[in-house]
mmCIF file of C-alpha atoms in Angstrom:
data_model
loop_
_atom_site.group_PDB
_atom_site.id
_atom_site.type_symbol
_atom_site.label_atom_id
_atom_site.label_comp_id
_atom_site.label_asym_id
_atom_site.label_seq_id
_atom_site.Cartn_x
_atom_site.Cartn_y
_atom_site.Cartn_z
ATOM 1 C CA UNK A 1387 -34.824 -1.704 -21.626
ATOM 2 C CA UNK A 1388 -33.868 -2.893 -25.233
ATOM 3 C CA UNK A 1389 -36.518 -0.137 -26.707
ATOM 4 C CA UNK A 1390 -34.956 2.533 -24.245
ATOM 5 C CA UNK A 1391 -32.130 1.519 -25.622
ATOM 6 C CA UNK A 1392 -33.150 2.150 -29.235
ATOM 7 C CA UNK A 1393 -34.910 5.658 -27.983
ATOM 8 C CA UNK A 1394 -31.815 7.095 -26.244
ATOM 9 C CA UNK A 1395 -29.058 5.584 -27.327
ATOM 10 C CA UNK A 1396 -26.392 5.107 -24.140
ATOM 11 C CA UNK A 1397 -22.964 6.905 -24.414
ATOM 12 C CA UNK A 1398 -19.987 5.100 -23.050
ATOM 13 C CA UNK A 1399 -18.760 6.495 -20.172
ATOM 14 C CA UNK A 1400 -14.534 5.848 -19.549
ATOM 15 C CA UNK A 1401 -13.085 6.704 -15.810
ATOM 16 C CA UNK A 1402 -10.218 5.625 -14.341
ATOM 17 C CA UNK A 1403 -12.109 3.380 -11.402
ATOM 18 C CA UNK A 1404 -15.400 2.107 -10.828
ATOM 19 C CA UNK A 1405 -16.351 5.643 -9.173
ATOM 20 C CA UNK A 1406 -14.111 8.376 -10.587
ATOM 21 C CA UNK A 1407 -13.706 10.192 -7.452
ATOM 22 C CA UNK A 1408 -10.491 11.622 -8.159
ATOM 23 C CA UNK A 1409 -9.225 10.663 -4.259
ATOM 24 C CA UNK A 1410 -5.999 8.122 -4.192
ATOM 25 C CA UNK A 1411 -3.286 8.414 -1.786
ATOM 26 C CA UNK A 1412 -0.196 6.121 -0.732
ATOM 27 C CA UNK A 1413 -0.515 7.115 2.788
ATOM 28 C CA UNK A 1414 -2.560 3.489 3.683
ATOM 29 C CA UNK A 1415 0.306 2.063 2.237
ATOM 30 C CA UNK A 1416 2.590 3.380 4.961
ATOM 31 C CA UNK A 1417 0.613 3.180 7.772
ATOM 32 C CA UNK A 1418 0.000 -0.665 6.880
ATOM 33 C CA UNK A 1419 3.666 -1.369 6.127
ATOM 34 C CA UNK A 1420 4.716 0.334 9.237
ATOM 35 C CA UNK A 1421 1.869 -1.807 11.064
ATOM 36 C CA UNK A 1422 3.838 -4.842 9.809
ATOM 37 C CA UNK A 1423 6.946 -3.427 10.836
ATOM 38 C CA UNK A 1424 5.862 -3.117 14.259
ATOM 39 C CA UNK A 1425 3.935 -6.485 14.596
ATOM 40 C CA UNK A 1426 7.031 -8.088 13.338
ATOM 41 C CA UNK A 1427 8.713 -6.421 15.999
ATOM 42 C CA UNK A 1428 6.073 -7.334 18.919
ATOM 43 C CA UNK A 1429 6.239 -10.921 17.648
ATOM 44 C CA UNK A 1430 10.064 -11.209 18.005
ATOM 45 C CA UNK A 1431 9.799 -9.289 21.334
ATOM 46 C CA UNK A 1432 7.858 -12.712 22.917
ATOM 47 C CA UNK A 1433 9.537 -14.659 25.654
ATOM 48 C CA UNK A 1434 8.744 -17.811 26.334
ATOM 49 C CA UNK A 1435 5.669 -20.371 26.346
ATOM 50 C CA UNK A 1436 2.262 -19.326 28.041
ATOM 51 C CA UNK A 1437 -0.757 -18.642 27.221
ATOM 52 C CA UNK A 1438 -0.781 -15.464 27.043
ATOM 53 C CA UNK A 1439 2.323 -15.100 25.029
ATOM 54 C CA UNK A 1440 0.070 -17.922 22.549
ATOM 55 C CA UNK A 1441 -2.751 -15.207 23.077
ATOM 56 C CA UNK A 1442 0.028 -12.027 21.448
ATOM 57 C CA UNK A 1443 1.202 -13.867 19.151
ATOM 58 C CA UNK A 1444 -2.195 -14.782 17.412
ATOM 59 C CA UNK A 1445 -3.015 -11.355 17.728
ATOM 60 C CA UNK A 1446 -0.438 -9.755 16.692
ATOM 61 C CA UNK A 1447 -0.226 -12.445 13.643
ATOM 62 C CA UNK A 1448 -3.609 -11.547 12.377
ATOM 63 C CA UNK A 1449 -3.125 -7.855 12.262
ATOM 64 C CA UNK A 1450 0.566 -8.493 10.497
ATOM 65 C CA UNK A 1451 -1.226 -10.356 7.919
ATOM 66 C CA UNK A 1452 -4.399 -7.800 7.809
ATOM 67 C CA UNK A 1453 -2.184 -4.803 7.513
ATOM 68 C CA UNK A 1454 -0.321 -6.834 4.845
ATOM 69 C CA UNK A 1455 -3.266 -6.789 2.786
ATOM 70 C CA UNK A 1456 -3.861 -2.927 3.548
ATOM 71 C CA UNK A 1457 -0.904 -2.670 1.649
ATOM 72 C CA UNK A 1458 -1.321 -4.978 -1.007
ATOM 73 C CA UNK A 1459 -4.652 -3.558 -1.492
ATOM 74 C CA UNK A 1460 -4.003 0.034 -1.760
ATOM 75 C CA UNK A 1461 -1.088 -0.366 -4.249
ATOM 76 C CA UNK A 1462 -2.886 -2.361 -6.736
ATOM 77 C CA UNK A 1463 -5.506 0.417 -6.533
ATOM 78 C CA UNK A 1464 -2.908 2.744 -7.180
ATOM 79 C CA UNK A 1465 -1.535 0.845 -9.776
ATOM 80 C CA UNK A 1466 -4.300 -0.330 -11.631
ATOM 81 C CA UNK A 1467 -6.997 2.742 -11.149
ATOM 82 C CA UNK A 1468 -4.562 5.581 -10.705
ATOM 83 C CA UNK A 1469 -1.258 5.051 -12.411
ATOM 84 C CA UNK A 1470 -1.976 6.039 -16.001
ATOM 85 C CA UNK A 1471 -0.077 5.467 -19.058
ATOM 86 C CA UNK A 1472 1.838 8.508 -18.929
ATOM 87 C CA UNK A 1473 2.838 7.757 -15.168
ATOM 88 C CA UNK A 1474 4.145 4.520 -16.920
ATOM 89 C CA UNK A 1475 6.349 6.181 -19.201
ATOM 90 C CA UNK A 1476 7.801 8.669 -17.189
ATOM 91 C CA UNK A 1477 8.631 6.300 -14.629
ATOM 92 C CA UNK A 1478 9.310 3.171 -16.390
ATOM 93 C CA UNK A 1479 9.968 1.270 -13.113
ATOM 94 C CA UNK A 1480 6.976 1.365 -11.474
ATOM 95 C CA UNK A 1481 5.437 -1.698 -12.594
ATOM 96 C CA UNK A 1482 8.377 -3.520 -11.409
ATOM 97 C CA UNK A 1483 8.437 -1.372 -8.150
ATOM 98 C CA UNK A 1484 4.408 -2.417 -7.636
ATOM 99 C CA UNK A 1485 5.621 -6.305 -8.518
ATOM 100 C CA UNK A 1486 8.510 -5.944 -5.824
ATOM 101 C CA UNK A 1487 5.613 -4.444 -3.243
ATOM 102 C CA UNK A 1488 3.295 -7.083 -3.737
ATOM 103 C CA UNK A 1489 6.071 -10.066 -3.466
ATOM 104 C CA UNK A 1490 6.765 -8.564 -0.059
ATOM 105 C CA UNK A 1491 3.552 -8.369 0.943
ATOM 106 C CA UNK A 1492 3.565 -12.013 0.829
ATOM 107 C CA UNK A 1493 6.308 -12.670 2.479
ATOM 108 C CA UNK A 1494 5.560 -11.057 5.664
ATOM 109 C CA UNK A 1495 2.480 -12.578 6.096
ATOM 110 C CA UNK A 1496 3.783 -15.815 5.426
ATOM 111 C CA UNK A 1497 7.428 -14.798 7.703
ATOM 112 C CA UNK A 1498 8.252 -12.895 10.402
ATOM 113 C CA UNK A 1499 11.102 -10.794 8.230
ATOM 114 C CA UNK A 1500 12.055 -7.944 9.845
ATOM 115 C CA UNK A 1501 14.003 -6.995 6.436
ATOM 116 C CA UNK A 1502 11.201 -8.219 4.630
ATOM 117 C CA UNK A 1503 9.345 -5.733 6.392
ATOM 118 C CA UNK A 1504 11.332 -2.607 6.179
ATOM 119 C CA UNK A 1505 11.740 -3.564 3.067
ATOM 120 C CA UNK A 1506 8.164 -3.493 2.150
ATOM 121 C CA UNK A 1507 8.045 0.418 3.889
ATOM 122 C CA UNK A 1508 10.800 1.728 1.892
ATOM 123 C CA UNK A 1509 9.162 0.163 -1.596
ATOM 124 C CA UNK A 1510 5.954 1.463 -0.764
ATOM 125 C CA UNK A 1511 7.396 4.879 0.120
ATOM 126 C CA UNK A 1512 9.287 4.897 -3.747
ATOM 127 C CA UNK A 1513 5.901 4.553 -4.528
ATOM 128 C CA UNK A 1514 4.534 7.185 -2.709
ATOM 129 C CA UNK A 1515 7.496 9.878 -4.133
ATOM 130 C CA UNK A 1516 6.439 8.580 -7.471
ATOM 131 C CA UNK A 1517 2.816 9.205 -6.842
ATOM 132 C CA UNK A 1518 3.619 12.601 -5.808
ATOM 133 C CA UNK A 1519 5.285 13.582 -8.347
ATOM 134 C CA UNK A 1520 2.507 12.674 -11.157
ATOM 135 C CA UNK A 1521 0.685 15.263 -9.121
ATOM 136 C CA UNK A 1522 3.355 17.962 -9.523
ATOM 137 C CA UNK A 1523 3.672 18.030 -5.797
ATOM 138 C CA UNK A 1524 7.282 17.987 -3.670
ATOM 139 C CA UNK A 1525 6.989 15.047 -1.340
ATOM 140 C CA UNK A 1526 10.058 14.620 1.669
ATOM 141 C CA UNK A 1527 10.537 11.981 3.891
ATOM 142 C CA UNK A 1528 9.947 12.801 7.618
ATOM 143 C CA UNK A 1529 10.607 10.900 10.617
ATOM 144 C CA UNK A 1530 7.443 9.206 11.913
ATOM 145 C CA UNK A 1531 6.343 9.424 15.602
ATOM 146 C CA UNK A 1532 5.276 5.784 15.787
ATOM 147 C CA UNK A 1533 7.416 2.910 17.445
ATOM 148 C CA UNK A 1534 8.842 1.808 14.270
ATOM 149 C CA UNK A 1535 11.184 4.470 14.498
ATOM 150 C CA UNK A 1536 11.348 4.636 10.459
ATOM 151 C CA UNK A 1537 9.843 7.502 8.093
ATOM 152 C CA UNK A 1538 6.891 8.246 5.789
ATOM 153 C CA UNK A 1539 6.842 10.321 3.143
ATOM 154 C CA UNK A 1540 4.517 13.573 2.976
ATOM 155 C CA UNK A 1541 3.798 16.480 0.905
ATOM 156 C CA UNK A 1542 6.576 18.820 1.425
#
């Protein structure tokens, strides 16, 4: 390899992620933090002791805290593989906005915060508006069909 080397001497490549496919979008953000939203909901929705209530709540537990990490997943992707450094300066909150996300990421997996969790949605849908808007696109917020009752914000 070290004479190929020599022979054909290898360019550095620069991208953005480890696979510059060009494809990032908030909306696994908003599905996971409306996930939470409802979980949080089903979980507070329990009456009384048996095992089948013991049964919902693990369930509905682990897919809080799995839809938790959807979210904290797919903003630090945004973050760290889309955002660039003009994104940065234009909107000079957005690292603070991704900090906020990510703090209440934690939290509702390690509560059941119903504010926590709405909170969560309407950071993560900031972020989405912001993202939207580095692509020169109108975004508007729309009122979802699921149970949650609360929006998501789409191309307009």
């Amino acid at each position: 390899m070290k004479l190929i080397d020599l022979l054909f001497k290898p360019k550095i490549a620069y991208a953005h992620c480890d696979i510059p496919c060009g494809i990032y979008d908030p909306h696994n953000a908003q599905m996971g933090a409306h996930t939470v939203i409802r979980m949080t909901q089903l979980i507070s929705e329990l009456e009384g002791d048996s095992h089948e209530n013991e049964h919902k709540l693990a369930r509905y537990t682990a897919v809080k805290e799995k839809h938790a990490e959807l979210v904290e997943k797919e903003v630090v992707t945004l973050w760290s593989d889309y955002f660039k450094e003009e994104h940065f300066k234009a909107n000079p909150n957005l690292t603070e906005l991704v900090q906020q996300i990510l703090k209440l990421t934690s939290k509702t997996r390690q509560n059941i915060d119903k504010e926590a969790s709405e909170e969560m949605l309407s950071k993560t849908q900031e972020l989405a508006e912001i993202f939207y808007k580095t692509k020169n696109r109108e975004s508007k917020r729309v009122k979802s069909v699921y149970p949650t009752e609360g929006e998501i914000v789409v191309l307009a």
